[in-house]
Tab-separated table of C-alpha atoms in Angstrom:
chain	number	residue	atom	x	y	z
A	1	PRO	CA	-117.011	77.085	-164.561
A	2	SER	CA	-117.248	78.986	-161.227
A	3	HIS	CA	-115.688	75.975	-159.597
A	4	ARG	CA	-112.879	75.933	-161.838
A	5	LYS	CA	-112.187	79.650	-161.466
A	6	THR	CA	-112.276	79.344	-157.727
A	7	SER	CA	-109.929	76.392	-158.160
A	8	THR	CA	-107.574	78.439	-160.274
A	9	ARG	CA	-107.478	81.341	-157.903
A	10	LYS	CA	-106.754	78.958	-155.011
A	11	MET	CA	-103.876	77.220	-157.142
A	12	TYR	CA	-102.389	80.532	-157.886
A	13	SER	CA	-102.329	81.487	-154.011
A	14	ALA	CA	-101.125	78.235	-153.298
A	15	VAL	CA	-98.168	78.542	-155.704
A	16	ASN	CA	-97.066	82.299	-155.182
A	17	LEU	CA	-98.105	83.234	-151.411
A	18	PRO	CA	-95.003	81.071	-150.049
A	19	GLU	CA	-92.672	82.949	-152.269
A	20	ARG	CA	-93.785	86.199	-151.126
A	21	ARG	CA	-93.417	85.089	-147.612
A	22	ARG	CA	-89.935	84.052	-148.053
A	23	VAL	CA	-89.062	87.470	-149.522
A	24	SER	CA	-90.630	89.230	-146.536
A	25	TYR	CA	-88.902	86.991	-144.132
A	26	SER	CA	-85.482	87.573	-145.601
A	27	VAL	CA	-86.029	91.307	-145.571
A	28	VAL	CA	-86.795	91.342	-141.834
A	29	LEU	CA	-84.026	89.010	-140.935
A	30	ASN	CA	-81.525	91.421	-142.773
A	31	VAL	CA	-83.010	94.488	-140.896
A	32	VAL	CA	-82.848	92.609	-137.600
A	33	LEU	CA	-79.304	91.629	-138.175
A	34	GLY	CA	-78.247	95.093	-139.313
A	35	LEU	CA	-79.650	96.700	-135.994
A	36	ALA	CA	-77.782	94.116	-133.940
A	37	ILE	CA	-74.599	94.632	-135.682
A	38	GLY	CA	-74.927	98.499	-135.305
A	39	ALA	CA	-75.957	98.040	-131.397
A	40	MET	CA	-72.888	96.143	-131.095
A	41	LEU	CA	-70.548	98.466	-132.818
A	42	TYR	CA	-72.317	101.307	-130.890
A	43	ARG	CA	-71.565	99.580	-127.402
A	44	GLY	CA	-67.999	98.671	-128.313
A	45	ALA	CA	-67.086	102.307	-129.450
A	46	ALA	CA	-68.693	103.790	-126.073
A	47	ALA	CA	-66.800	101.379	-124.105
A	48	THR	CA	-63.500	102.406	-125.866
A	49	LEU	CA	-64.233	106.051	-125.516
A	50	ALA	CA	-65.099	105.573	-121.707
A	51	SER	CA	-62.092	103.417	-120.562
A	52	PRO	CA	-58.996	105.472	-119.195
A	53	THR	CA	-56.578	102.813	-120.100
A	54	MET	CA	-57.304	102.683	-123.709
A	55	SER	CA	-55.678	105.191	-126.088
A	56	ARG	CA	-54.953	105.547	-129.647
A	57	VAL	CA	-51.725	103.789	-129.282
A	58	THR	CA	-53.403	100.942	-127.550
A	59	THR	CA	-56.000	100.825	-130.385
A	60	ARG	CA	-53.341	100.802	-132.997
A	61	ALA	CA	-51.355	98.072	-131.251
A	62	MET	CA	-54.642	95.759	-131.066
A	63	ALA	CA	-55.159	96.516	-134.632
A	64	GLY	CA	-51.707	95.632	-135.576
A	65	THR	CA	-51.744	92.468	-133.222
A	66	GLY	CA	-54.976	91.253	-134.971
A	67	ALA	CA	-53.501	91.798	-138.260
A	68	MET	CA	-50.384	89.812	-137.375
A	69	THR	CA	-52.425	86.909	-135.814
A	70	ARG	CA	-54.522	86.550	-139.283
A	71	TYR	CA	-51.274	86.565	-141.152
A	72	SER	CA	-49.504	84.287	-138.776
A	73	MET	CA	-52.538	81.931	-138.556
A	74	ALA	CA	-53.193	81.786	-142.480
A	75	GLY	CA	-55.250	78.512	-143.044
A	76	ARG	CA	-57.125	78.618	-139.744
A	77	ARG	CA	-59.704	81.085	-140.658
A	78	ASP	CA	-62.308	78.862	-138.731
A	79	SER	CA	-60.552	79.126	-135.686
A	80	VAL	CA	-59.893	82.844	-136.070
A	81	ARG	CA	-63.497	83.652	-136.393
A	82	ASN	CA	-64.247	81.952	-133.082
A	83	VAL	CA	-61.546	83.858	-131.186
A	84	ALA	CA	-63.170	86.265	-128.749
A	85	PRO	CA	-61.633	89.674	-128.386
A	86	ARG	CA	-59.007	89.970	-125.739
A	87	VAL	CA	-58.673	92.891	-123.154
A	88	MET	CA	-55.226	94.139	-122.870
A	89	THR	CA	-53.583	94.125	-119.744
A	90	GLN	CA	-52.021	97.109	-118.282
A	91	GLU	CA	-48.605	95.835	-118.794
A	92	ALA	CA	-49.555	95.173	-122.454
A	93	THR	CA	-50.750	98.760	-122.986
A	94	GLN	CA	-47.575	100.002	-121.366
A	95	ALA	CA	-45.281	97.864	-123.557
A	96	SER	CA	-46.982	99.234	-126.738
A	97	SER	CA	-46.576	102.957	-125.409
A	98	ALA	CA	-44.920	105.045	-127.920
A	99	GLY	CA	-42.471	106.283	-125.215
A	100	THR	CA	-40.883	102.701	-124.943
A	101	ILE	CA	-37.277	102.430	-125.743
A	102	VAL	CA	-36.358	99.484	-127.588
A	103	ASP	CA	-32.667	98.371	-127.130
A	104	ASP	CA	-31.664	96.483	-130.248
A	105	GLY	CA	-28.249	95.419	-128.907
A	106	THR	CA	-26.064	97.774	-131.063
A	107	MET	CA	-23.412	99.151	-129.091
A	108	THR	CA	-21.949	102.270	-130.786
A	109	LEU	CA	-18.629	103.859	-129.772
A	110	THR	CA	-20.466	106.881	-128.236
A	111	ARG	CA	-22.737	104.729	-126.311
A	112	PHE	CA	-19.752	102.639	-125.072
A	113	MET	CA	-17.807	105.588	-123.745
A	114	ILE	CA	-20.691	107.254	-122.110
A	115	GLU	CA	-21.762	103.992	-120.252
A	116	GLU	CA	-18.048	103.344	-119.127
A	117	ALA	CA	-17.774	107.156	-117.859
A	118	MET	CA	-21.107	106.390	-115.956
A	119	ARG	CA	-19.789	103.267	-114.434
A	120	SER	CA	-16.185	104.413	-113.777
A	121	LYS	CA	-15.334	106.270	-110.605
A	122	THR	CA	-12.077	107.573	-112.080
A	123	PRO	CA	-12.104	111.356	-112.559
A	124	GLY	CA	-11.786	112.467	-115.912
A	125	GLN	CA	-13.955	109.762	-117.822
A	126	GLU	CA	-16.226	112.480	-119.059
A	127	ASP	CA	-13.196	114.110	-120.614
A	128	MET	CA	-12.425	110.898	-122.410
A	129	VAL	CA	-15.847	110.819	-124.138
A	130	ARG	CA	-15.038	114.086	-125.911
A	131	LEU	CA	-11.478	113.299	-126.870
A	132	ILE	CA	-12.217	109.737	-128.091
A	133	SER	CA	-15.271	111.216	-130.094
A	134	THR	CA	-13.102	113.483	-131.850
A	135	ILE	CA	-10.503	111.086	-132.684
A	136	SER	CA	-12.938	108.713	-134.103
A	137	VAL	CA	-14.277	111.670	-136.374
A	138	ALA	CA	-10.810	112.170	-137.628
A	139	CYS	CA	-10.351	108.297	-138.216
A	140	LYS	CA	-13.460	108.329	-140.518
A	141	ARG	CA	-12.137	111.163	-142.371
A	142	ILE	CA	-8.745	109.617	-142.830
A	143	ALA	CA	-10.310	106.288	-143.636
A	144	SER	CA	-12.345	107.874	-146.522
A	145	MET	CA	-9.047	109.773	-147.895
A	146	VAL	CA	-7.158	106.321	-147.672
A	147	GLN	CA	-10.263	104.531	-149.536
A	148	THR	CA	-10.254	107.130	-152.497
A	149	ALA	CA	-6.453	108.143	-152.437
A	150	GLY	CA	-5.798	106.324	-155.838
A	151	ILE	CA	-8.873	108.152	-157.417
A	152	SER	CA	-8.404	111.632	-155.793
A	153	GLY	CA	-4.718	111.844	-156.747
A	154	SER	CA	-3.751	111.653	-153.047
A	155	THR	CA	-0.810	109.108	-153.516
A	156	GLY	CA	2.643	109.810	-153.921
A	157	LEU	CA	5.238	112.152	-152.226
A	158	ALA	CA	4.045	115.527	-150.627
A	159	GLU	CA	5.062	118.706	-152.730
A	160	GLY	CA	6.258	116.323	-155.476
A	161	GLY	CA	9.071	114.927	-153.390
A	162	GLY	CA	11.522	116.744	-151.365
A	163	SER	CA	9.241	117.053	-148.142
A	164	VAL	CA	11.069	115.328	-145.345
A	165	ASN	CA	10.081	115.070	-141.479
A	166	VAL	CA	12.132	115.321	-138.490
A	167	GLN	CA	13.046	111.683	-138.691
A	168	GLY	CA	14.506	112.197	-142.299
A	169	GLU	CA	11.771	110.417	-143.934
A	170	GLU	CA	10.062	111.691	-146.995
A	171	GLN	CA	6.467	112.626	-146.363
A	172	LYS	CA	3.586	111.228	-148.504
A	173	LYS	CA	0.792	113.565	-149.385
A	174	LEU	CA	-1.495	111.533	-146.920
A	175	ASP	CA	1.032	111.884	-144.142
A	176	VAL	CA	0.471	115.657	-144.240
A	177	ILE	CA	-3.318	115.601	-144.571
A	178	SER	CA	-3.808	113.208	-141.962
A	179	ASN	CA	-1.645	115.097	-139.668
A	180	ASP	CA	-3.678	118.361	-140.333
A	181	VAL	CA	-6.894	116.395	-139.693
A	182	LEU	CA	-5.993	114.928	-136.422
A	183	LYS	CA	-4.687	118.336	-135.166
A	184	ALA	CA	-7.793	120.145	-136.030
A	185	SER	CA	-10.136	117.634	-134.555
A	186	LEU	CA	-8.224	117.191	-131.298
A	187	ARG	CA	-7.957	121.174	-130.974
A	188	SER	CA	-11.663	121.228	-131.379
A	189	SER	CA	-12.224	118.906	-128.443
A	190	GLY	CA	-11.146	121.790	-125.818
A	191	LYS	CA	-9.338	119.295	-123.878
A	192	LEU	CA	-5.758	119.343	-125.129
A	193	GLY	CA	-2.935	121.709	-124.245
A	194	VAL	CA	-0.066	120.074	-126.339
A	195	ILE	CA	-0.070	117.746	-129.418
A	196	ALA	CA	3.016	115.998	-130.453
A	197	SER	CA	3.114	114.263	-133.842
A	198	GLU	CA	5.505	112.232	-135.959
A	199	GLU	CA	5.057	114.919	-138.578
A	200	GLU	CA	5.964	117.820	-136.504
A	201	ASP	CA	9.551	118.866	-135.391
A	202	ASP	CA	8.310	119.987	-131.919
A	203	PRO	CA	5.275	119.602	-129.784
A	204	VAL	CA	2.458	121.888	-131.274
A	205	ILE	CA	0.729	124.276	-128.866
A	206	VAL	CA	-3.165	124.585	-128.801
A	207	ASP	CA	-4.195	128.147	-128.563
A	208	GLU	CA	-5.425	129.415	-125.345
A	209	LEU	CA	-9.146	129.487	-126.468
A	210	TYR	CA	-9.215	125.677	-126.984
A	211	SER	CA	-6.421	124.746	-124.343
A	212	GLY	CA	-7.008	121.855	-122.006
A	213	GLU	CA	-5.287	119.736	-119.427
A	214	TYR	CA	-4.338	116.596	-121.734
A	215	VAL	CA	-1.298	115.951	-124.056
A	216	ALA	CA	-1.889	113.784	-127.104
A	217	THR	CA	0.902	112.042	-129.020
A	218	PHE	CA	0.118	110.201	-132.351
A	219	ASP	CA	1.436	108.950	-135.785
A	220	PRO	CA	-1.121	110.234	-138.029
A	221	LEU	CA	-0.658	107.488	-140.797
A	222	ASP	CA	1.501	104.761	-139.718
A	223	GLY	CA	2.793	102.531	-142.839
A	224	SER	CA	2.278	105.402	-145.350
A	225	SER	CA	5.131	103.973	-147.445
A	226	ASN	CA	2.442	101.254	-148.368
A	227	ILE	CA	-0.346	103.696	-149.459
A	228	ASP	CA	0.506	103.260	-153.139
A	229	ALA	CA	-0.040	99.742	-152.775
A	230	ALA	CA	-3.092	99.747	-151.083
A	231	ILE	CA	-1.672	97.887	-148.041
A	232	SER	CA	-3.038	98.284	-144.620
A	233	THR	CA	-2.205	101.591	-142.759
A	234	GLY	CA	-3.174	103.050	-139.437
A	235	THR	CA	-3.284	105.888	-136.832
A	236	ILE	CA	-1.738	105.331	-133.653
A	237	PHE	CA	-2.480	107.697	-130.512
A	238	GLY	CA	-1.710	108.146	-126.806
A	239	ILE	CA	-3.311	110.519	-124.251
A	240	PHE	CA	-1.287	111.778	-121.148
A	241	LYS	CA	-2.720	114.058	-118.435
A	242	ALA	CA	-0.596	117.255	-118.076
A	243	PRO	CA	0.785	118.048	-114.503
A	244	GLU	CA	-1.661	120.946	-114.804
A	245	GLU	CA	-3.667	123.077	-117.486
A	246	CYS	CA	-1.240	124.106	-120.329
A	247	ILE	CA	-1.937	127.649	-121.554
A	248	VAL	CA	0.982	128.690	-123.589
A	249	GLY	CA	1.511	131.945	-125.407
A	250	ASP	CA	2.150	132.557	-129.197
A	251	GLY	CA	5.462	134.168	-128.780
A	252	ASP	CA	8.975	132.680	-129.112
A	253	ASN	CA	10.268	133.722	-125.753
A	254	LEU	CA	8.297	131.090	-123.515
A	255	SER	CA	8.380	131.354	-119.726
A	256	ILE	CA	9.677	128.674	-117.453
A	257	ALA	CA	5.970	127.321	-116.773
A	258	GLU	CA	5.303	127.447	-120.635
A	259	GLN	CA	8.444	125.345	-121.073
A	260	ASP	CA	7.374	122.830	-118.649
A	261	CYS	CA	4.072	122.595	-120.256
A	262	LEU	CA	5.790	121.565	-123.304
A	263	ARG	CA	7.933	119.179	-121.567
A	264	SER	CA	4.818	117.531	-120.240
A	265	THR	CA	4.843	115.326	-123.460
A	266	LEU	CA	8.040	113.624	-122.077
A	267	GLN	CA	6.331	111.157	-119.680
A	268	PRO	CA	6.673	107.488	-119.473
A	269	GLY	CA	4.126	105.329	-121.114
A	270	LYS	CA	2.790	103.990	-117.824
A	271	ASN	CA	1.339	107.570	-117.273
A	272	LEU	CA	-0.891	107.002	-120.461
A	273	VAL	CA	-4.435	107.628	-119.629
A	274	ALA	CA	-5.733	106.468	-123.026
A	275	SER	CA	-4.266	104.774	-126.218
A	276	GLY	CA	-5.305	103.291	-129.326
A	277	TYR	CA	-4.874	102.755	-133.038
A	278	CYS	CA	-7.356	102.892	-135.947
A	279	MET	CA	-6.491	100.333	-138.979
A	280	TYR	CA	-7.458	101.279	-142.471
A	281	SER	CA	-7.688	97.803	-144.280
A	282	SER	CA	-10.527	95.958	-145.628
A	283	SER	CA	-12.612	97.345	-142.814
A	284	THR	CA	-11.796	100.136	-140.507
A	285	ILE	CA	-11.223	99.063	-137.072
A	286	LEU	CA	-10.609	101.438	-134.028
A	287	MET	CA	-9.098	99.675	-130.951
A	288	ILE	CA	-9.365	101.690	-127.509
A	289	THR	CA	-8.299	101.319	-123.967
A	290	THR	CA	-8.768	103.843	-121.235
A	291	GLY	CA	-7.113	101.571	-118.689
A	292	ASN	CA	-10.157	99.422	-118.369
A	293	GLY	CA	-9.508	96.512	-120.716
A	294	LEU	CA	-9.255	96.810	-124.534
A	295	ASN	CA	-12.096	96.979	-126.963
A	296	GLY	CA	-12.453	97.045	-130.716
A	297	PHE	CA	-15.022	99.044	-132.900
A	298	THR	CA	-15.648	98.473	-136.544
A	299	LEU	CA	-16.779	101.207	-138.600
A	300	ASP	CA	-20.166	100.649	-140.283
A	301	PRO	CA	-20.143	102.776	-143.387
A	302	THR	CA	-23.921	102.547	-143.693
A	303	ILE	CA	-24.559	104.555	-140.667
A	304	GLY	CA	-21.287	106.187	-140.116
A	305	GLU	CA	-20.820	104.658	-136.742
A	306	PHE	CA	-18.135	102.566	-135.041
A	307	ILE	CA	-19.827	99.406	-133.757
A	308	LEU	CA	-18.492	97.282	-130.821
A	309	THR	CA	-17.211	94.124	-132.439
A	310	HIS	CA	-14.180	93.024	-130.176
A	311	PRO	CA	-15.338	93.278	-126.845
A	312	ASN	CA	-12.667	92.644	-123.953
A	313	VAL	CA	-10.035	91.410	-126.310
A	314	GLN	CA	-7.471	88.950	-124.810
A	315	ILE	CA	-4.459	88.001	-126.679
A	316	PRO	CA	-3.646	84.100	-126.673
A	317	LYS	CA	-0.939	83.267	-124.181
A	318	ARG	CA	1.271	81.887	-127.053
A	319	GLY	CA	0.728	81.953	-130.931
A	320	LYS	CA	2.667	80.483	-133.825
A	321	ILE	CA	3.652	83.547	-135.776
A	322	TYR	CA	6.591	85.771	-135.557
A	323	SER	CA	6.673	89.225	-137.235
A	324	MET	CA	9.994	90.936	-137.912
A	325	ASN	CA	11.848	92.560	-140.902
A	326	GLU	CA	14.375	89.739	-141.576
A	327	ALA	CA	16.282	91.950	-144.191
A	328	ASN	CA	17.927	93.037	-141.127
A	329	TYR	CA	18.879	89.483	-139.921
A	330	PHE	CA	22.508	89.554	-140.288
A	331	ASP	CA	22.633	93.000	-138.443
A	332	TRP	CA	20.882	91.578	-135.388
A	333	ASP	CA	22.603	90.373	-132.147
A	334	PRO	CA	23.559	86.616	-132.430
A	335	LYS	CA	21.267	85.815	-129.863
A	336	LEU	CA	18.199	87.159	-131.484
A	337	GLN	CA	19.529	85.253	-134.508
A	338	SER	CA	19.437	82.150	-132.647
A	339	TYR	CA	16.020	82.565	-131.148
A	340	ILE	CA	14.346	83.022	-134.718
A	341	ASP	CA	16.456	80.129	-136.010
A	342	ASN	CA	14.914	77.910	-133.136
A	343	LEU	CA	11.331	79.298	-133.906
A	344	LYS	CA	11.719	78.169	-137.540
A	345	LYS	CA	12.813	74.875	-136.688
A	346	GLY	CA	10.406	74.343	-134.242
A	347	GLU	CA	13.251	73.982	-131.589
A	348	GLY	CA	11.810	76.803	-129.398
A	349	GLN	CA	9.873	76.325	-125.879
A	350	SER	CA	6.653	75.334	-127.645
A	351	GLY	CA	8.340	72.712	-130.079
A	352	THR	CA	6.301	74.133	-132.738
A	353	LYS	CA	7.484	75.772	-136.141
A	354	TYR	CA	6.603	79.379	-136.341
A	355	SER	CA	5.301	81.032	-139.550
A	356	SER	CA	6.776	84.510	-140.774
A	357	ARG	CA	4.257	87.229	-141.312
A	358	TYR	CA	5.547	90.763	-141.938
A	359	ILE	CA	3.511	93.655	-143.710
A	360	GLY	CA	5.799	96.555	-143.002
A	361	SER	CA	2.931	98.442	-141.291
A	362	MET	CA	3.008	98.529	-137.541
A	363	VAL	CA	-0.686	98.640	-137.293
A	364	GLY	CA	-1.387	95.936	-139.541
A	365	ASP	CA	1.204	93.602	-137.992
A	366	VAL	CA	0.291	94.262	-134.492
A	367	HIS	CA	-3.608	93.978	-135.154
A	368	ARG	CA	-2.762	90.378	-136.435
A	369	THR	CA	-0.493	89.608	-133.566
A	370	LEU	CA	-3.107	90.876	-131.161
A	371	LEU	CA	-5.805	88.780	-132.511
A	372	TYR	CA	-3.760	85.380	-133.367
A	373	GLY	CA	-0.880	85.665	-130.651
A	374	GLY	CA	2.694	85.513	-131.348
A	375	ILE	CA	5.334	87.999	-131.160
A	376	PHE	CA	5.981	91.214	-133.278
A	377	ALA	CA	9.522	93.015	-133.001
A	378	TYR	CA	11.532	95.725	-134.285
A	379	PRO	CA	14.840	95.276	-132.330
A	380	GLY	CA	18.067	97.473	-132.328
A	381	ASP	CA	20.651	96.559	-134.669
A	382	THR	CA	24.313	97.569	-135.885
A	383	LYS	CA	22.544	100.170	-138.105
A	384	ASN	CA	20.044	101.427	-135.670
A	385	PRO	CA	20.925	100.447	-132.129
A	386	ASN	CA	17.587	101.861	-130.715
A	387	GLY	CA	15.443	100.311	-133.505
A	388	LYS	CA	13.211	102.581	-135.674
A	389	LEU	CA	9.871	102.740	-133.671
A	390	ARG	CA	9.259	106.038	-131.709
A	391	LEU	CA	8.520	105.595	-128.110
A	392	LEU	CA	6.076	108.127	-127.433
A	393	TYR	CA	3.628	107.722	-130.460
A	394	GLU	CA	4.268	104.016	-131.421
A	395	GLY	CA	6.012	101.976	-128.636
A	396	ALA	CA	4.317	103.397	-125.603
A	397	PRO	CA	0.629	103.536	-126.891
A	398	MET	CA	0.901	99.953	-128.274
A	399	SER	CA	2.480	98.672	-125.041
A	400	LEU	CA	-0.478	99.966	-123.210
A	401	ILE	CA	-2.773	98.279	-125.725
A	402	PHE	CA	-1.055	94.957	-125.193
A	403	GLU	CA	-0.803	94.944	-121.521
A	404	GLN	CA	-4.516	95.638	-121.265
A	405	ALA	CA	-5.117	92.732	-123.493
A	406	GLY	CA	-3.112	90.421	-121.216
A	407	GLY	CA	0.263	90.577	-123.406
A	408	LYS	CA	3.661	91.998	-122.680
A	409	SER	CA	5.937	94.760	-124.301
A	410	ILE	CA	9.834	95.093	-123.569
A	411	THR	CA	12.668	97.008	-125.247
A	412	GLY	CA	15.007	93.921	-123.776
A	413	PRO	CA	15.453	91.726	-120.736
A	414	GLY	CA	13.821	93.195	-117.831
A	415	GLN	CA	12.753	96.314	-119.214
A	416	ARG	CA	9.111	97.165	-119.874
A	417	VAL	CA	8.502	99.776	-122.645
A	418	LEU	CA	5.925	101.616	-120.339
A	419	ASP	CA	8.605	102.272	-117.666
A	420	LEU	CA	11.026	103.881	-120.231
A	421	MET	CA	11.432	107.625	-119.548
A	422	PRO	CA	11.657	109.686	-122.944
A	423	GLU	CA	14.370	112.137	-123.120
A	424	LYS	CA	13.196	113.719	-126.489
A	425	VAL	CA	9.938	113.797	-128.394
A	426	HIS	CA	11.020	111.660	-131.140
A	427	GLN	CA	13.038	109.239	-129.201
A	428	ARG	CA	13.441	105.638	-130.660
A	429	CYS	CA	13.324	102.532	-128.844
A	430	PRO	CA	13.540	98.597	-129.470
A	431	VAL	CA	10.404	97.031	-129.223
A	432	PHE	CA	9.369	93.323	-128.549
A	433	ILE	CA	5.626	92.949	-127.997
A	434	GLY	CA	3.036	90.016	-128.224
A	435	SER	CA	1.745	87.097	-126.228
A	436	PRO	CA	3.107	86.802	-122.651
A	437	ASP	CA	4.935	83.371	-123.256
A	438	ASP	CA	6.437	84.431	-126.570
A	439	VAL	CA	7.759	87.750	-124.892
A	440	ASP	CA	9.177	85.884	-122.112
A	441	GLU	CA	10.811	83.458	-124.199
A	442	VAL	CA	12.550	86.291	-126.430
A	443	ALA	CA	13.590	87.854	-123.146
A	444	ALA	CA	15.331	84.831	-121.842
A	445	ALA	CA	17.044	84.225	-125.223
A	446	LEU	CA	18.468	87.616	-124.935
A	447	ALA	CA	19.391	87.568	-121.550
């Protein structure tokens, strides 16, 4: 019995003693591993705090990089585990700095004008930044009103009909509103002395508080007769430099100097320092030149900014489209009739049959001609020997735009629109404008 008891005790020890040892070994290993991990974390934290090149920005950048690595290397967990921690170089640290400027490539109108002013050595480019900025704000407001005209009740004639401008044209509601918006915006720039508008009988004097050394001419809403039909309309503008700063009193009896200031609007188009147009259509597009090429900007309604979409626009040398009001065909010069007949039959210089496209809104017709090439014209005829386009705020600004894009603009054979000296503010002139080869062809046909 004693032998059996001893044997039983030994059997009990033989069975249970290894299990106890396995438990104790596991506890010890866990404790050692925990201490080791704690020591590693402590050393890492101390090294981070001691390093002058590491910062909270760098730490966040490293954390973000690790997270991106894990997501981008999904399915490669084993290799990720074996990747040793990398020390960020000084260049990487600087690149992740909170002060780094990231250029996303978006060129807004304001940024474009500022950079152009910085590059240009022409005096007054800083003034152009302010002037173009105020014009762009006015264009945004007019674009909004045009888009909601049918909803807001802004369509139809001003004052219920009977309101007529100096040209004898009935004014639309938006003609009057757009004119007021542009005048207010340009006045606030503090750079203008005189403003001449299609909707004003005479040039408007900017009061002395806001007076400056530039003269602005504009058609606030070209093609407004198309407003009710929701067809393209636009704003056309030109900016001249006044001979000297224009300061004109409020009285009716103007001095000789003040009268000269008013007459500063009567300058040939070649004196323009800037011109452009804003088209209100499926998108709002602002085309601008300050004498250094032509660039186009499209309004992004999500951010309320004009974005460069048409850099350094160049018109094709020749197109396949002519744009004229052919309802006046039988009132034209027979030479012009013959020219148009040849285009239709494909018997012109190019040997190609041309297509006819005419909206009845100068901005819309001119914009298409600028991009696709061809010719736009509003010639003189037996009813209107000088045509219907106004020189100062339609013919001259558009002519500068086309010449900056490599096109041409003439009133007839051998006569540039930009060389024509106006004798009165609302003077009209014939206009043939478009691709250089097309304009040369019509000039030869009319000679």
